[in-house]
Amino acid sequence: LGAVIVIPCYNEEKRLRRADILAYFERHTDLGVIFVDDGSRDRTVDVLRSLCAEIGPRAAMLPLPANRGKAEAVRAGLRSALKARPRYIAFWDADLATPLELITEFQKVLEERPHLLMVLGARVKLLGFDIERHAARHISGRLFATAASLALRIPVYDTQCGAKMFRVSPEVAEVFEQPFKSRWIFDVEILARLLARRRRDGADRPERCMLEFPLPQWEDVRGSKVSLRSYMRAAIDLTRIWWRLART
């Protein structure tokens, strides 16, 4: 397989765009997909089983016995994806805020730039781009991104976009070996772990293995599970990440 896409799901029965998912993977037969059910309480499992049956052997469902949070759902899915030995692995938000069609663009970036290990979607509101994001979330996102940049010591614009792709390599596999310490800002932990590994290896500019890809389209889908309490927890987790990185 060229790539395996992990889609974490928690109570997504009514938000899953079933027809869009089926149509996409029917067109792209070189891609595999793993749906991770994070202990959903609705009929998400039934919907995912139906999707897997229609897509065929390239699709699998990984059920977690209880709700563990998006961080562990993504980690479990990516570790499972690595077993298929694809060239690339990725995770994509179940609401398809980032259109599935952009998976091909992410692959193209990695193919054209062999030094890259990771491509991150970046929600940059520019002329000619279709980025629909609520003002309050945009402002809070910019504040968090600034704090994340300072903690990581790299000029990253958007750590939290739910569309990321990785080149399969020992460095990337190591990133997902241990559980994340944060449920909500595990994206920052991914960057921190990869940076720390490359700094240990003596890389002059460890961030050169990452590239932010400005998304031409992104939609702020209703039903976000991020609360005010989550933002407060994220601030604490970011401080811990900064402290661990400061010692590398």
Short mmCIF file of N, CA and C in Angstrom, two decimals, residues 12-137:
data_model
loop_
_atom_site.label_atom_id
_atom_site.label_comp_id
_atom_site.label_asym_id
_atom_site.label_seq_id
_atom_site.Cartn_x
_atom_site.Cartn_y
_atom_site.Cartn_z
N GLU A 12 -19.39 9.18 16.41
CA GLU A 12 -19.44 9.86 15.11
C GLU A 12 -20.57 9.34 14.21
N GLU A 13 -21.51 8.60 14.78
CA GLU A 13 -22.58 7.99 13.98
C GLU A 13 -23.27 9.01 13.06
N LYS A 14 -23.57 10.18 13.57
CA LYS A 14 -24.33 11.18 12.80
C LYS A 14 -23.43 12.12 12.00
N ARG A 15 -22.13 12.14 12.30
CA ARG A 15 -21.24 13.09 11.60
C ARG A 15 -20.43 12.45 10.49
N LEU A 16 -20.31 11.13 10.50
CA LEU A 16 -19.51 10.46 9.48
C LEU A 16 -20.13 10.66 8.09
N ARG A 17 -19.33 11.14 7.16
CA ARG A 17 -19.80 11.32 5.79
C ARG A 17 -19.55 10.02 5.02
N ARG A 18 -20.42 9.09 5.26
CA ARG A 18 -20.24 7.73 4.76
C ARG A 18 -20.05 7.68 3.24
N ALA A 19 -20.88 8.39 2.52
CA ALA A 19 -20.81 8.36 1.05
C ALA A 19 -19.48 8.93 0.56
N ASP A 20 -19.01 10.01 1.18
CA ASP A 20 -17.75 10.62 0.77
C ASP A 20 -16.57 9.68 1.03
N ILE A 21 -16.60 9.00 2.17
CA ILE A 21 -15.52 8.08 2.51
C ILE A 21 -15.48 6.91 1.53
N LEU A 22 -16.66 6.33 1.26
CA LEU A 22 -16.73 5.21 0.32
C LEU A 22 -16.23 5.61 -1.06
N ALA A 23 -16.71 6.74 -1.54
CA ALA A 23 -16.33 7.19 -2.88
C ALA A 23 -14.83 7.41 -2.99
N TYR A 24 -14.25 8.00 -1.95
CA TYR A 24 -12.82 8.30 -2.01
C TYR A 24 -11.98 7.02 -2.06
N PHE A 25 -12.25 6.08 -1.17
CA PHE A 25 -11.42 4.88 -1.12
C PHE A 25 -11.72 3.92 -2.27
N GLU A 26 -12.86 4.06 -2.90
CA GLU A 26 -13.12 3.29 -4.13
C GLU A 26 -12.27 3.81 -5.28
N ARG A 27 -12.01 5.13 -5.28
CA ARG A 27 -11.18 5.72 -6.34
C ARG A 27 -9.70 5.48 -6.12
N HIS A 28 -9.28 5.37 -4.86
CA HIS A 28 -7.86 5.28 -4.54
C HIS A 28 -7.56 3.90 -3.97
N THR A 29 -7.33 2.96 -4.86
CA THR A 29 -7.15 1.57 -4.46
C THR A 29 -5.76 1.29 -3.89
N ASP A 30 -4.86 2.28 -3.92
CA ASP A 30 -3.53 2.09 -3.33
C ASP A 30 -3.49 2.53 -1.88
N LEU A 31 -4.64 2.93 -1.34
CA LEU A 31 -4.70 3.41 0.04
C LEU A 31 -5.45 2.42 0.93
N GLY A 32 -4.96 2.27 2.15
CA GLY A 32 -5.69 1.51 3.15
C GLY A 32 -6.25 2.47 4.19
N VAL A 33 -7.21 2.01 4.97
CA VAL A 33 -7.80 2.87 6.00
C VAL A 33 -8.08 2.03 7.24
N ILE A 34 -7.78 2.61 8.40
CA ILE A 34 -8.09 2.00 9.69
C ILE A 34 -8.98 2.96 10.47
N PHE A 35 -10.19 2.52 10.76
CA PHE A 35 -11.10 3.30 11.61
C PHE A 35 -10.90 2.84 13.04
N VAL A 36 -10.58 3.76 13.93
CA VAL A 36 -10.40 3.42 15.34
C VAL A 36 -11.62 3.90 16.12
N ASP A 37 -12.37 2.96 16.68
CA ASP A 37 -13.50 3.34 17.51
C ASP A 37 -13.03 3.49 18.95
N ASP A 38 -13.14 4.71 19.47
CA ASP A 38 -12.63 5.03 20.80
C ASP A 38 -13.72 4.86 21.85
N GLY A 39 -14.27 3.65 21.94
CA GLY A 39 -15.29 3.37 22.96
C GLY A 39 -16.57 4.15 22.77
N SER A 40 -17.03 4.30 21.54
CA SER A 40 -18.25 5.07 21.25
C SER A 40 -19.46 4.48 21.97
N ARG A 41 -20.41 5.36 22.31
CA ARG A 41 -21.63 4.93 23.00
C ARG A 41 -22.85 4.92 22.08
N ASP A 42 -22.66 5.36 20.85
CA ASP A 42 -23.77 5.34 19.90
C ASP A 42 -23.55 4.18 18.92
N ARG A 43 -24.05 4.29 17.70
CA ARG A 43 -23.95 3.21 16.73
C ARG A 43 -22.74 3.37 15.80
N THR A 44 -21.74 4.09 16.24
CA THR A 44 -20.55 4.30 15.40
C THR A 44 -19.92 2.97 14.97
N VAL A 45 -19.85 2.01 15.87
CA VAL A 45 -19.23 0.72 15.55
C VAL A 45 -19.96 0.05 14.38
N ASP A 46 -21.28 0.09 14.39
CA ASP A 46 -22.06 -0.53 13.30
C ASP A 46 -21.79 0.17 11.98
N VAL A 47 -21.71 1.49 12.00
CA VAL A 47 -21.44 2.25 10.78
C VAL A 47 -20.05 1.90 10.25
N LEU A 48 -19.08 1.80 11.15
CA LEU A 48 -17.71 1.49 10.72
C LEU A 48 -17.61 0.07 10.16
N ARG A 49 -18.29 -0.87 10.78
CA ARG A 49 -18.28 -2.24 10.25
C ARG A 49 -18.85 -2.27 8.83
N SER A 50 -19.91 -1.53 8.62
CA SER A 50 -20.53 -1.47 7.30
C SER A 50 -19.58 -0.85 6.28
N LEU A 51 -18.89 0.22 6.68
CA LEU A 51 -17.94 0.87 5.80
C LEU A 51 -16.81 -0.08 5.41
N CYS A 52 -16.28 -0.79 6.40
CA CYS A 52 -15.18 -1.72 6.14
C CYS A 52 -15.61 -2.82 5.18
N ALA A 53 -16.83 -3.31 5.37
CA ALA A 53 -17.33 -4.37 4.50
C ALA A 53 -17.44 -3.90 3.06
N GLU A 54 -17.84 -2.65 2.87
CA GLU A 54 -18.01 -2.12 1.51
C GLU A 54 -16.67 -1.75 0.87
N ILE A 55 -15.73 -1.24 1.65
CA ILE A 55 -14.42 -0.88 1.09
C ILE A 55 -13.62 -2.13 0.77
N GLY A 56 -13.73 -3.15 1.62
CA GLY A 56 -13.04 -4.40 1.36
C GLY A 56 -11.81 -4.61 2.23
N PRO A 57 -10.89 -5.49 1.82
CA PRO A 57 -9.74 -5.88 2.64
C PRO A 57 -8.80 -4.73 3.01
N ARG A 58 -8.84 -3.63 2.27
CA ARG A 58 -7.96 -2.50 2.57
C ARG A 58 -8.43 -1.71 3.79
N ALA A 59 -9.63 -2.03 4.28
CA ALA A 59 -10.21 -1.30 5.41
C ALA A 59 -10.29 -2.20 6.64
N ALA A 60 -10.05 -1.62 7.80
CA ALA A 60 -10.14 -2.37 9.04
C ALA A 60 -10.69 -1.46 10.13
N MET A 61 -11.34 -2.08 11.12
CA MET A 61 -11.79 -1.33 12.28
C MET A 61 -11.04 -1.82 13.50
N LEU A 62 -10.51 -0.87 14.27
CA LEU A 62 -9.79 -1.19 15.50
C LEU A 62 -10.61 -0.67 16.67
N PRO A 63 -11.33 -1.55 17.39
CA PRO A 63 -12.15 -1.08 18.51
C PRO A 63 -11.33 -1.02 19.80
N LEU A 64 -11.38 0.11 20.48
CA LEU A 64 -10.76 0.22 21.80
C LEU A 64 -11.81 -0.16 22.84
N PRO A 65 -11.43 -0.90 23.88
CA PRO A 65 -12.42 -1.40 24.84
C PRO A 65 -13.13 -0.32 25.64
N ALA A 66 -12.51 0.86 25.74
CA ALA A 66 -13.12 1.98 26.48
C ALA A 66 -12.60 3.27 25.87
N ASN A 67 -13.27 4.37 26.18
CA ASN A 67 -12.86 5.67 25.67
C ASN A 67 -11.53 6.08 26.31
N ARG A 68 -10.52 6.23 25.45
CA ARG A 68 -9.18 6.59 25.94
C ARG A 68 -8.74 7.97 25.48
N GLY A 69 -9.54 8.62 24.65
CA GLY A 69 -9.16 9.93 24.14
C GLY A 69 -8.54 9.84 22.76
N LYS A 70 -8.59 10.95 22.04
CA LYS A 70 -8.11 10.97 20.66
C LYS A 70 -6.64 10.60 20.56
N ALA A 71 -5.83 11.04 21.53
CA ALA A 71 -4.39 10.77 21.47
C ALA A 71 -4.12 9.27 21.38
N GLU A 72 -4.74 8.48 22.25
CA GLU A 72 -4.49 7.05 22.24
C GLU A 72 -5.14 6.37 21.04
N ALA A 73 -6.30 6.90 20.60
CA ALA A 73 -6.94 6.33 19.41
C ALA A 73 -6.04 6.49 18.19
N VAL A 74 -5.45 7.68 18.04
CA VAL A 74 -4.54 7.93 16.92
C VAL A 74 -3.29 7.07 17.04
N ARG A 75 -2.72 7.01 18.23
CA ARG A 75 -1.49 6.23 18.43
C ARG A 75 -1.72 4.75 18.14
N ALA A 76 -2.81 4.21 18.65
CA ALA A 76 -3.12 2.79 18.42
C ALA A 76 -3.33 2.52 16.94
N GLY A 77 -4.02 3.45 16.27
CA GLY A 77 -4.27 3.28 14.84
C GLY A 77 -3.00 3.34 14.02
N LEU A 78 -2.12 4.27 14.33
CA LEU A 78 -0.87 4.41 13.58
C LEU A 78 0.06 3.22 13.82
N ARG A 79 0.09 2.71 15.04
CA ARG A 79 0.91 1.53 15.32
C ARG A 79 0.39 0.32 14.54
N SER A 80 -0.92 0.23 14.43
CA SER A 80 -1.52 -0.84 13.62
C SER A 80 -1.20 -0.64 12.14
N ALA A 81 -1.26 0.62 11.69
CA ALA A 81 -0.97 0.92 10.28
C ALA A 81 0.47 0.56 9.92
N LEU A 82 1.40 0.73 10.84
CA LEU A 82 2.80 0.42 10.58
C LEU A 82 3.00 -1.07 10.25
N LYS A 83 2.14 -1.92 10.77
CA LYS A 83 2.27 -3.37 10.54
C LYS A 83 2.05 -3.73 9.07
N ALA A 84 1.31 -2.88 8.34
CA ALA A 84 1.07 -3.14 6.92
C ALA A 84 2.26 -2.75 6.06
N ARG A 85 3.25 -2.09 6.64
CA ARG A 85 4.47 -1.65 5.96
C ARG A 85 4.18 -0.80 4.71
N PRO A 86 3.36 0.24 4.86
CA PRO A 86 3.15 1.15 3.74
C PRO A 86 4.31 2.13 3.65
N ARG A 87 4.31 2.95 2.62
CA ARG A 87 5.33 3.99 2.51
C ARG A 87 5.02 5.15 3.46
N TYR A 88 3.72 5.43 3.63
CA TYR A 88 3.29 6.56 4.45
C TYR A 88 2.14 6.13 5.36
N ILE A 89 2.04 6.80 6.50
CA ILE A 89 0.88 6.65 7.39
C ILE A 89 0.36 8.05 7.69
N ALA A 90 -0.91 8.15 8.00
CA ALA A 90 -1.50 9.46 8.26
C ALA A 90 -2.66 9.32 9.21
N PHE A 91 -3.04 10.42 9.86
CA PHE A 91 -4.33 10.44 10.56
C PHE A 91 -5.14 11.64 10.07
N TRP A 92 -6.45 11.43 10.03
CA TRP A 92 -7.38 12.39 9.43
C TRP A 92 -8.63 12.47 10.29
N ASP A 93 -9.09 13.68 10.60
CA ASP A 93 -10.28 13.81 11.43
C ASP A 93 -11.50 13.21 10.76
N ALA A 94 -12.34 12.54 11.56
CA ALA A 94 -13.50 11.81 11.05
C ALA A 94 -14.55 12.73 10.42
N ASP A 95 -14.59 14.00 10.86
CA ASP A 95 -15.60 14.91 10.30
C ASP A 95 -15.23 15.43 8.91
N LEU A 96 -14.04 15.05 8.43
CA LEU A 96 -13.55 15.47 7.12
C LEU A 96 -13.51 16.98 6.98
N ALA A 97 -13.18 17.66 8.09
CA ALA A 97 -12.97 19.11 8.02
C ALA A 97 -11.91 19.41 6.96
N THR A 98 -10.89 18.56 6.90
CA THR A 98 -9.93 18.58 5.80
C THR A 98 -10.39 17.54 4.78
N PRO A 99 -10.69 17.93 3.56
CA PRO A 99 -11.19 16.97 2.56
C PRO A 99 -10.21 15.83 2.33
N LEU A 100 -10.74 14.63 2.14
CA LEU A 100 -9.90 13.46 1.88
C LEU A 100 -9.07 13.63 0.62
N GLU A 101 -9.56 14.41 -0.33
CA GLU A 101 -8.84 14.60 -1.59
C GLU A 101 -7.44 15.16 -1.38
N LEU A 102 -7.19 15.81 -0.24
CA LEU A 102 -5.88 16.40 0.01
C LEU A 102 -4.84 15.36 0.43
N ILE A 103 -5.29 14.15 0.72
CA ILE A 103 -4.34 13.08 1.04
C ILE A 103 -3.32 12.92 -0.09
N THR A 104 -3.80 12.97 -1.32
CA THR A 104 -2.94 12.84 -2.49
C THR A 104 -1.89 13.95 -2.52
N GLU A 105 -2.30 15.17 -2.14
CA GLU A 105 -1.36 16.30 -2.12
C GLU A 105 -0.28 16.09 -1.07
N PHE A 106 -0.66 15.57 0.09
CA PHE A 106 0.32 15.30 1.14
C PHE A 106 1.33 14.26 0.66
N GLN A 107 0.82 13.19 0.02
CA GLN A 107 1.72 12.17 -0.52
C GLN A 107 2.70 12.76 -1.52
N LYS A 108 2.20 13.64 -2.37
CA LYS A 108 3.05 14.24 -3.40
C LYS A 108 4.19 15.03 -2.77
N VAL A 109 3.89 15.76 -1.70
CA VAL A 109 4.93 16.53 -1.01
C VAL A 109 6.03 15.61 -0.49
N LEU A 110 5.64 14.50 0.14
CA LEU A 110 6.63 13.57 0.69
C LEU A 110 7.43 12.89 -0.42
N GLU A 111 6.78 12.61 -1.53
CA GLU A 111 7.49 11.96 -2.64
C GLU A 111 8.51 12.90 -3.28
N GLU A 112 8.16 14.20 -3.36
CA GLU A 112 9.05 15.17 -4.01
C GLU A 112 10.17 15.64 -3.10
N ARG A 113 10.01 15.46 -1.77
CA ARG A 113 11.02 15.95 -0.82
C ARG A 113 11.43 14.80 0.10
N PRO A 114 12.37 13.99 -0.33
CA PRO A 114 12.73 12.78 0.43
C PRO A 114 13.32 13.04 1.81
N HIS A 115 13.72 14.28 2.11
CA HIS A 115 14.27 14.56 3.44
C HIS A 115 13.16 14.75 4.48
N LEU A 116 11.92 14.88 4.03
CA LEU A 116 10.82 15.12 4.96
C LEU A 116 10.34 13.83 5.61
N LEU A 117 10.00 13.94 6.90
CA LEU A 117 9.39 12.82 7.62
C LEU A 117 7.92 13.08 7.93
N MET A 118 7.49 14.34 7.82
CA MET A 118 6.15 14.68 8.28
C MET A 118 5.60 15.88 7.52
N VAL A 119 4.32 15.79 7.15
CA VAL A 119 3.61 16.93 6.55
C VAL A 119 2.42 17.25 7.44
N LEU A 120 2.29 18.52 7.82
CA LEU A 120 1.21 18.97 8.69
C LEU A 120 0.27 19.88 7.91
N GLY A 121 -1.02 19.65 8.02
CA GLY A 121 -1.97 20.58 7.45
C GLY A 121 -1.97 21.88 8.25
N ALA A 122 -2.01 23.03 7.55
CA ALA A 122 -2.03 24.34 8.22
C ALA A 122 -3.22 25.14 7.72
N ARG A 123 -4.06 25.59 8.64
CA ARG A 123 -5.26 26.35 8.29
C ARG A 123 -4.92 27.82 8.23
N VAL A 124 -4.46 28.26 7.07
CA VAL A 124 -4.05 29.65 6.87
C VAL A 124 -5.10 30.34 6.00
N LYS A 125 -5.73 31.37 6.54
CA LYS A 125 -6.79 32.06 5.82
C LYS A 125 -6.17 33.10 4.87
N LEU A 126 -6.10 32.73 3.58
CA LEU A 126 -5.51 33.58 2.56
C LEU A 126 -6.51 33.84 1.45
N LEU A 127 -6.28 34.88 0.66
CA LEU A 127 -7.13 35.14 -0.49
C LEU A 127 -7.10 33.95 -1.44
N GLY A 128 -8.27 33.54 -1.87
CA GLY A 128 -8.37 32.42 -2.79
C GLY A 128 -8.44 31.06 -2.10
N PHE A 129 -8.29 31.04 -0.75
CA PHE A 129 -8.40 29.80 0.01
C PHE A 129 -9.76 29.76 0.71
N ASP A 130 -10.31 28.57 0.86
CA ASP A 130 -11.64 28.40 1.45
C ASP A 130 -11.50 27.82 2.85
N ILE A 131 -11.13 28.68 3.79
CA ILE A 131 -10.95 28.26 5.18
C ILE A 131 -12.08 28.86 6.01
N GLU A 132 -12.98 28.00 6.47
CA GLU A 132 -14.13 28.45 7.25
C GLU A 132 -13.90 28.10 8.72
N ARG A 133 -13.55 29.11 9.50
CA ARG A 133 -13.26 28.89 10.91
C ARG A 133 -13.90 29.98 11.74
N HIS A 134 -14.57 29.61 12.85
CA HIS A 134 -15.21 30.59 13.71
C HIS A 134 -14.16 31.53 14.31
N ALA A 135 -14.51 32.79 14.41
CA ALA A 135 -13.56 33.81 14.85
C ALA A 135 -12.94 33.49 16.21
N ALA A 136 -13.77 33.07 17.17
CA ALA A 136 -13.27 32.81 18.52
C ALA A 136 -12.26 31.67 18.51
N ARG A 137 -12.54 30.63 17.73
CA ARG A 137 -11.62 29.49 17.68
C ARG A 137 -10.34 29.86 16.92
#
